[in-house]
Coordinates of C-alpha atoms in Angstrom, one line a residue:
M1 CA -77.5 -29.5 -37.8
Q2 CA -77.7 -33.3 -38.3
D3 CA -75.0 -33.1 -41.0
I4 CA -72.6 -31.4 -38.6
K5 CA -73.4 -34.0 -35.9
D6 CA -72.7 -36.8 -38.3
K7 CA -69.4 -35.1 -39.4
V8 CA -68.3 -34.7 -35.7
D9 CA -69.1 -38.4 -35.0
E10 CA -67.0 -39.3 -38.1
L11 CA -64.1 -37.1 -37.0
R12 CA -64.3 -38.5 -33.4
T13 CA -64.1 -42.0 -34.7
S14 CA -61.2 -41.1 -37.0
V15 CA -59.3 -39.4 -34.2
A16 CA -59.7 -42.5 -31.9
D17 CA -58.5 -44.8 -34.7
V18 CA -55.4 -42.8 -35.5
M19 CA -54.6 -42.3 -31.8
L20 CA -54.8 -46.1 -31.4
R21 CA -52.5 -46.8 -34.4
L22 CA -50.0 -44.2 -33.1
K23 CA -50.1 -45.7 -29.6
I24 CA -50.9 -42.4 -28.0
S25 CA -52.0 -44.0 -24.8
E26 CA -48.6 -45.7 -24.5
L27 CA -46.9 -42.3 -25.0
E28 CA -49.2 -40.9 -22.3
D29 CA -48.1 -43.6 -19.9
E30 CA -44.4 -42.8 -20.6
I31 CA -45.1 -39.1 -20.0
T32 CA -46.6 -40.0 -16.6
K33 CA -43.5 -42.1 -15.7
L34 CA -41.0 -39.5 -16.8
S35 CA -42.9 -36.7 -15.2
A36 CA -42.8 -38.5 -11.9
K37 CA -39.1 -39.3 -12.3
S38 CA -38.4 -35.6 -12.9
K39 CA -39.9 -34.7 -9.6
T40 CA -37.8 -37.0 -7.5
P41 CA -35.3 -35.2 -5.1
D42 CA -32.1 -36.6 -6.7
F43 CA -33.3 -36.2 -10.3
W44 CA -30.6 -33.6 -11.2
K45 CA -27.7 -35.5 -9.6
D46 CA -27.0 -37.1 -12.9
N47 CA -27.1 -34.0 -15.1
L48 CA -26.8 -35.7 -18.5
D49 CA -29.5 -38.3 -17.7
A50 CA -31.8 -35.5 -16.4
Q51 CA -31.3 -33.5 -19.6
A52 CA -32.1 -36.6 -21.7
V53 CA -35.3 -37.3 -19.6
M54 CA -36.5 -33.7 -20.0
K55 CA -35.8 -33.7 -23.7
R56 CA -37.7 -36.9 -24.1
L57 CA -40.6 -35.6 -21.9
S58 CA -40.8 -32.4 -24.0
S59 CA -40.8 -34.4 -27.3
L60 CA -43.6 -36.7 -26.0
E61 CA -45.7 -33.8 -24.8
N62 CA -45.4 -32.0 -28.1
R63 CA -46.6 -35.2 -29.9
V64 CA -49.6 -35.9 -27.5
K65 CA -50.8 -32.3 -26.9
P66 CA -52.3 -31.7 -30.5
W67 CA -54.4 -34.8 -30.1
H68 CA -55.8 -33.7 -26.8
Q69 CA -56.5 -30.3 -28.4
V70 CA -58.5 -31.8 -31.2
Q71 CA -60.6 -33.9 -28.8
I72 CA -61.3 -30.7 -26.7
E73 CA -62.4 -28.8 -29.9
L74 CA -64.7 -31.7 -30.8
D75 CA -66.2 -31.7 -27.4
E76 CA -66.8 -27.9 -27.7
V77 CA -68.6 -28.4 -31.0
T78 CA -70.8 -31.1 -29.5
E79 CA -71.8 -28.8 -26.6
W80 CA -72.8 -26.1 -29.1
L81 CA -74.8 -28.7 -31.1
E82 CA -76.7 -29.7 -28.0
M83 CA -77.9 -26.1 -27.7
D84 CA -79.5 -26.5 -31.1
D85 CA -78.9 -22.8 -31.9
K86 CA -79.2 -22.4 -35.7
S87 CA -77.7 -19.0 -35.5
M88 CA -74.4 -20.7 -34.7
L89 CA -74.5 -22.9 -37.9
N90 CA -72.0 -21.0 -40.0
D91 CA -69.5 -20.8 -37.1
L92 CA -69.9 -24.5 -36.3
V93 CA -69.3 -25.4 -40.0
T94 CA -66.1 -23.4 -40.0
Q95 CA -64.9 -24.9 -36.7
V96 CA -65.5 -28.4 -37.9
E97 CA -63.6 -27.7 -41.2
D98 CA -60.7 -26.4 -39.1
I99 CA -60.7 -29.5 -37.0
E100 CA -60.8 -31.7 -40.2
T101 CA -57.7 -29.8 -41.5
K102 CA -55.8 -30.3 -38.2
L103 CA -56.6 -34.0 -38.3
D104 CA -55.4 -34.4 -41.8
E105 CA -52.1 -32.7 -40.7
L106 CA -51.8 -35.0 -37.6
K107 CA -52.5 -38.1 -39.8
E108 CA -49.1 -37.4 -41.4
Q109 CA -47.6 -39.0 -38.3
L110 CA -48.8 -42.3 -39.6
K111 CA -46.0 -42.2 -42.1
F112 CA -43.6 -42.6 -39.2
N113 CA -44.1 -46.2 -38.4
G114 CA -40.5 -47.3 -37.6
P115 CA -39.2 -47.9 -34.0
F116 CA -36.8 -45.0 -34.1
D117 CA -38.7 -42.6 -36.4
D118 CA -39.2 -40.0 -33.6
N119 CA -35.4 -40.0 -32.8
D120 CA -33.0 -37.3 -33.8
A121 CA -30.8 -38.3 -36.8
I122 CA -27.1 -38.8 -37.2
I123 CA -25.8 -38.4 -40.8
S124 CA -22.5 -39.4 -42.2
I125 CA -21.4 -38.4 -45.7
H126 CA -18.4 -40.1 -47.3
A127 CA -16.8 -39.1 -50.6
G128 CA -16.8 -42.0 -53.1
A129 CA -15.6 -42.5 -56.6
G130 CA -14.7 -39.2 -58.3
G131 CA -11.6 -37.8 -56.6
T132 CA -11.7 -34.1 -55.8
D133 CA -15.0 -33.8 -57.5
A134 CA -16.5 -36.4 -55.1
Q135 CA -15.1 -34.5 -52.1
D136 CA -16.6 -31.3 -53.4
W137 CA -19.9 -33.2 -53.9
S138 CA -19.8 -34.4 -50.3
Q139 CA -19.6 -30.8 -49.1
M140 CA -22.5 -29.8 -51.4
L141 CA -24.6 -32.6 -49.8
L142 CA -23.6 -31.4 -46.3
R143 CA -24.8 -27.9 -47.2
M144 CA -28.0 -29.3 -48.7
Y145 CA -28.9 -31.1 -45.5
V146 CA -27.9 -28.2 -43.3
R147 CA -30.1 -25.8 -45.4
W148 CA -33.0 -28.3 -45.2
A149 CA -32.6 -28.4 -41.4
E150 CA -32.6 -24.6 -41.2
K151 CA -35.8 -24.4 -43.3
H152 CA -37.5 -26.7 -40.7
D153 CA -36.0 -24.9 -37.6
F154 CA -34.1 -28.1 -36.7
N155 CA -30.7 -27.9 -35.0
V156 CA -27.5 -29.1 -36.5
V157 CA -24.5 -30.3 -34.5
M158 CA -21.2 -31.1 -36.2
L159 CA -19.5 -34.2 -34.7
E160 CA -16.5 -35.0 -37.0
E161 CA -15.2 -33.7 -40.3
S162 CA -12.2 -34.7 -42.4
A163 CA -11.3 -32.1 -45.0
G164 CA -10.2 -33.0 -48.6
E165 CA -6.7 -32.3 -49.8
E166 CA -7.7 -29.8 -52.5
A167 CA -11.3 -29.0 -51.8
G168 CA -14.5 -30.4 -50.2
I169 CA -14.5 -33.0 -47.5
K170 CA -13.6 -36.7 -47.4
S171 CA -16.2 -37.4 -44.7
V172 CA -18.4 -35.7 -42.2
T173 CA -20.7 -36.7 -39.4
F174 CA -23.3 -34.5 -37.9
E175 CA -26.6 -34.6 -35.9
I176 CA -29.9 -33.1 -37.0
N177 CA -32.2 -32.6 -34.0
G178 CA -35.9 -32.1 -34.4
A179 CA -39.3 -33.8 -34.3
F180 CA -39.2 -37.0 -36.3
A181 CA -35.8 -36.1 -37.8
Y182 CA -34.8 -39.7 -38.4
G183 CA -38.2 -40.6 -39.7
L184 CA -38.1 -37.8 -42.2
L185 CA -34.5 -38.4 -43.3
R186 CA -34.2 -42.1 -43.3
G187 CA -35.0 -42.3 -47.1
E188 CA -31.8 -40.3 -47.8
H189 CA -29.7 -43.3 -46.8
G190 CA -27.7 -44.5 -49.8
V191 CA -25.4 -43.4 -52.6
H192 CA -26.0 -40.0 -54.3
R193 CA -24.7 -39.4 -57.8
L194 CA -23.7 -36.0 -59.3
V195 CA -23.2 -35.3 -63.1
R196 CA -21.8 -31.9 -64.0
L197 CA -19.0 -30.1 -65.8
S198 CA -16.1 -30.4 -63.5
P199 CA -14.6 -27.2 -62.0
Y200 CA -11.5 -29.2 -61.1
N201 CA -10.8 -30.4 -64.6
S202 CA -8.7 -28.1 -66.9
D203 CA -10.7 -29.2 -69.9
N204 CA -14.0 -28.6 -68.1
L205 CA -15.1 -32.1 -69.0
R206 CA -18.3 -33.8 -67.8
Q207 CA -17.6 -35.6 -64.5
T208 CA -19.7 -38.2 -62.5
S209 CA -19.1 -38.2 -58.8
F210 CA -20.5 -40.3 -56.0
A211 CA -21.0 -39.8 -52.2
K212 CA -22.4 -42.2 -49.7
V213 CA -25.0 -40.8 -47.2
E214 CA -25.6 -42.8 -44.0
V215 CA -28.7 -41.8 -42.0
M216 CA -28.9 -43.3 -38.5
P217 CA -31.3 -42.9 -35.6
K218 CA -29.5 -41.2 -32.7
I219 CA -29.3 -43.8 -29.9
D220 CA -28.1 -42.0 -26.8
K221 CA -29.7 -44.4 -24.4
P222 CA -27.6 -47.5 -23.9
D223 CA -30.6 -49.6 -23.1
D224 CA -32.0 -49.1 -26.7
V225 CA -29.0 -51.0 -28.2
N226 CA -27.3 -53.4 -25.8
I227 CA -23.6 -53.8 -26.8
D228 CA -21.3 -56.3 -25.1
E229 CA -18.2 -54.5 -23.8
Q230 CA -16.1 -57.5 -25.0
D231 CA -17.1 -56.7 -28.6
L232 CA -15.5 -53.2 -28.4
K233 CA -11.9 -52.2 -28.9
I234 CA -11.2 -48.7 -27.6
D235 CA -8.1 -46.8 -28.5
V236 CA -7.0 -43.4 -27.2
Y237 CA -4.6 -41.3 -29.1
R238 CA -3.4 -37.7 -29.5
A239 CA -5.8 -35.6 -31.4
G240 CA -4.5 -33.4 -34.2
G241 CA -5.7 -29.8 -34.2
H242 CA -5.2 -27.0 -36.6
G243 CA -2.2 -24.9 -36.2
G244 CA -1.7 -24.3 -32.8
Q245 CA -0.1 -23.9 -29.5
S246 CA -2.0 -25.6 -26.8
V247 CA -4.5 -27.1 -29.3
N248 CA -5.4 -30.7 -28.6
T249 CA -2.2 -31.4 -26.7
T250 CA -3.7 -34.2 -24.6
D251 CA -4.5 -37.8 -25.6
S252 CA -8.2 -37.0 -25.9
A253 CA -9.1 -38.5 -29.2
V254 CA -11.0 -41.8 -29.1
R255 CA -11.3 -44.6 -31.7
I256 CA -13.9 -47.4 -31.0
T257 CA -14.1 -50.5 -33.1
H258 CA -17.1 -52.8 -32.9
I259 CA -15.3 -56.1 -33.6
P260 CA -18.2 -58.3 -34.9
T261 CA -19.1 -55.7 -37.6
N262 CA -15.7 -54.0 -37.9
I263 CA -17.5 -50.6 -37.6
V264 CA -14.9 -48.0 -36.6
V265 CA -15.8 -44.6 -35.2
S266 CA -13.1 -41.9 -34.4
I267 CA -13.9 -38.7 -32.5
Q268 CA -11.6 -35.9 -31.5
N269 CA -13.7 -32.8 -31.5
E270 CA -13.9 -32.3 -27.8
R271 CA -10.9 -31.8 -25.4
S272 CA -12.4 -34.2 -23.0
Q273 CA -11.6 -37.9 -23.6
L274 CA -14.9 -38.8 -21.8
Q275 CA -17.0 -36.6 -24.1
N276 CA -15.3 -38.0 -27.2
K277 CA -15.9 -41.6 -26.0
E278 CA -19.6 -40.9 -25.3
T279 CA -20.0 -39.3 -28.7
A280 CA -18.3 -42.3 -30.4
M281 CA -20.4 -44.7 -28.4
T282 CA -23.6 -42.8 -29.5
I283 CA -22.5 -43.2 -33.1
I284 CA -21.7 -46.8 -32.7
R285 CA -25.1 -47.5 -31.2
S286 CA -26.8 -45.5 -34.0
K287 CA -24.9 -47.4 -36.7
L288 CA -25.8 -50.8 -35.2
A289 CA -29.5 -49.7 -34.8
Q290 CA -29.5 -48.8 -38.5
L291 CA -28.0 -52.1 -39.5
Q292 CA -30.5 -53.9 -37.4
L293 CA -33.3 -52.2 -39.2
E294 CA -31.7 -52.9 -42.6
Q295 CA -30.9 -56.6 -41.9
H296 CA -33.9 -57.4 -39.7
Q297 CA -31.7 -58.9 -37.1
I298 CA -32.3 -58.9 -33.3
D299 CA -28.9 -60.4 -32.2
L300 CA -26.1 -57.8 -32.8
K301 CA -23.7 -60.7 -33.3
S302 CA -25.7 -61.7 -36.4
I303 CA -25.3 -58.4 -38.1
K304 CA -22.9 -58.1 -41.0
G305 CA -20.9 -54.9 -41.4
P306 CA -22.0 -52.3 -43.9
N307 CA -20.6 -53.0 -47.4
Q308 CA -22.4 -50.7 -49.9
S309 CA -19.8 -48.8 -51.9
A310 CA -20.3 -45.3 -53.2
E311 CA -20.0 -46.0 -56.9
W312 CA -21.9 -46.6 -60.1
G313 CA -24.8 -49.0 -59.8
N314 CA -25.6 -48.3 -56.1
Q315 CA -27.1 -44.9 -56.3
I316 CA -30.6 -44.0 -55.0
R317 CA -30.7 -40.5 -56.5
S318 CA -29.1 -38.7 -59.5
Y319 CA -28.4 -35.0 -59.6
V320 CA -27.7 -33.9 -63.2
L321 CA -26.4 -30.3 -63.8
H322 CA -25.2 -30.9 -67.4
P323 CA -26.2 -31.4 -70.2
Y324 CA -29.7 -30.9 -68.7
K325 CA -31.0 -30.1 -65.3
Q326 CA -32.7 -32.8 -63.3
V327 CA -32.8 -34.5 -59.9
K328 CA -34.5 -37.9 -59.9
D329 CA -35.0 -40.5 -57.2
L330 CA -34.5 -43.9 -58.7
R331 CA -36.8 -45.6 -56.1
T332 CA -39.8 -43.4 -56.1
K333 CA -39.3 -41.9 -59.6
F334 CA -40.0 -38.5 -58.1
E335 CA -38.1 -35.8 -60.0
T336 CA -37.6 -32.1 -60.5
S337 CA -35.9 -29.9 -63.1
D338 CA -34.7 -27.5 -60.4
P339 CA -31.5 -29.0 -58.9
D340 CA -30.4 -25.6 -57.6
A341 CA -33.5 -25.5 -55.3
V342 CA -32.8 -29.1 -54.2
L343 CA -29.2 -28.4 -53.4
D344 CA -30.4 -25.4 -51.4
G345 CA -32.4 -27.7 -49.1
T346 CA -35.7 -28.1 -50.9
L347 CA -36.0 -31.8 -50.2
D348 CA -39.6 -32.2 -49.0
G349 CA -40.9 -33.5 -52.3
F350 CA -38.3 -36.4 -52.3
I351 CA -38.9 -37.0 -48.6
N352 CA -42.7 -37.2 -48.9
A353 CA -42.6 -39.4 -52.0
Y354 CA -40.4 -41.9 -50.1
L355 CA -42.6 -41.8 -47.0
E356 CA -45.8 -42.3 -49.1
Q357 CA -44.2 -45.2 -50.9
N358 CA -43.2 -46.9 -47.6
I359 CA -46.2 -46.2 -45.4
S360 CA -47.7 -49.3 -43.8

């Protein structure tokens, strides 16, 4: 019995240490404040704000609840140990092993040490050097991330898409909503390189294509990134819809330029100009938050605009389909000889290798 008691004490200490490092008590304080706010009489007067509060509250409760459950289970084992009933020994050993397994899984949260790691993610993919092949490559990457999200029961919301002339897409922006979505996907930020026999070349020659992937934390609360209104240029124009009568016939499209960084975001998906403006502002805030993280700047006016081009020499990962099959991350050196699985959304090996390398 003493061995089990020692193990329980060790687990209890480990739980307390990890909870401290993850600032669980601060999350509990935030839960208390948001819960109180949700019970005020005028809470649902601002429907959008109320939905954001409830979403945040649910996310926090899902993060904190497993820790409380582990503590409860440790208390239960302690109570049984105090009874000193040796007939319970095997059951107690099994229960302690289960708690240890749960704790190992919960410790994975230590990989998410960034200020926005628990946010949803906004991803933009831009075709780079390679013409039609690069546009097709961009669409392949879009499918890869959508399939990854589906495998993890995450939600995908398309925000903007620009189709290529012959095939594929010139650019696309979409959200992935789920627990620690940004924390999991932040390592995908960079240039992705594809080598294959081109289906768009009459001679079926080997072609190298590039696409730039931007991964940003979704910042839908203005207080998280304070933007001076004087730094914004907002243009409203007529949206262009596909083929139709009564399709986007109002001046609902919105283009917002952040003048200091020259970041430009155009949105025309919604019929409502207000909705398009809010979506564009969310993306602007998200892009600025990402640049702050990259450039270690606090003052937005000190941030330089993004300048990494999607071409040879800037890639973070290479996907080779010919003359051999391999996907290799150039930062972590993690690789696989099954590119088909990777392009079908099997990315966890690359994601975990990046998180392990960058854990603090």
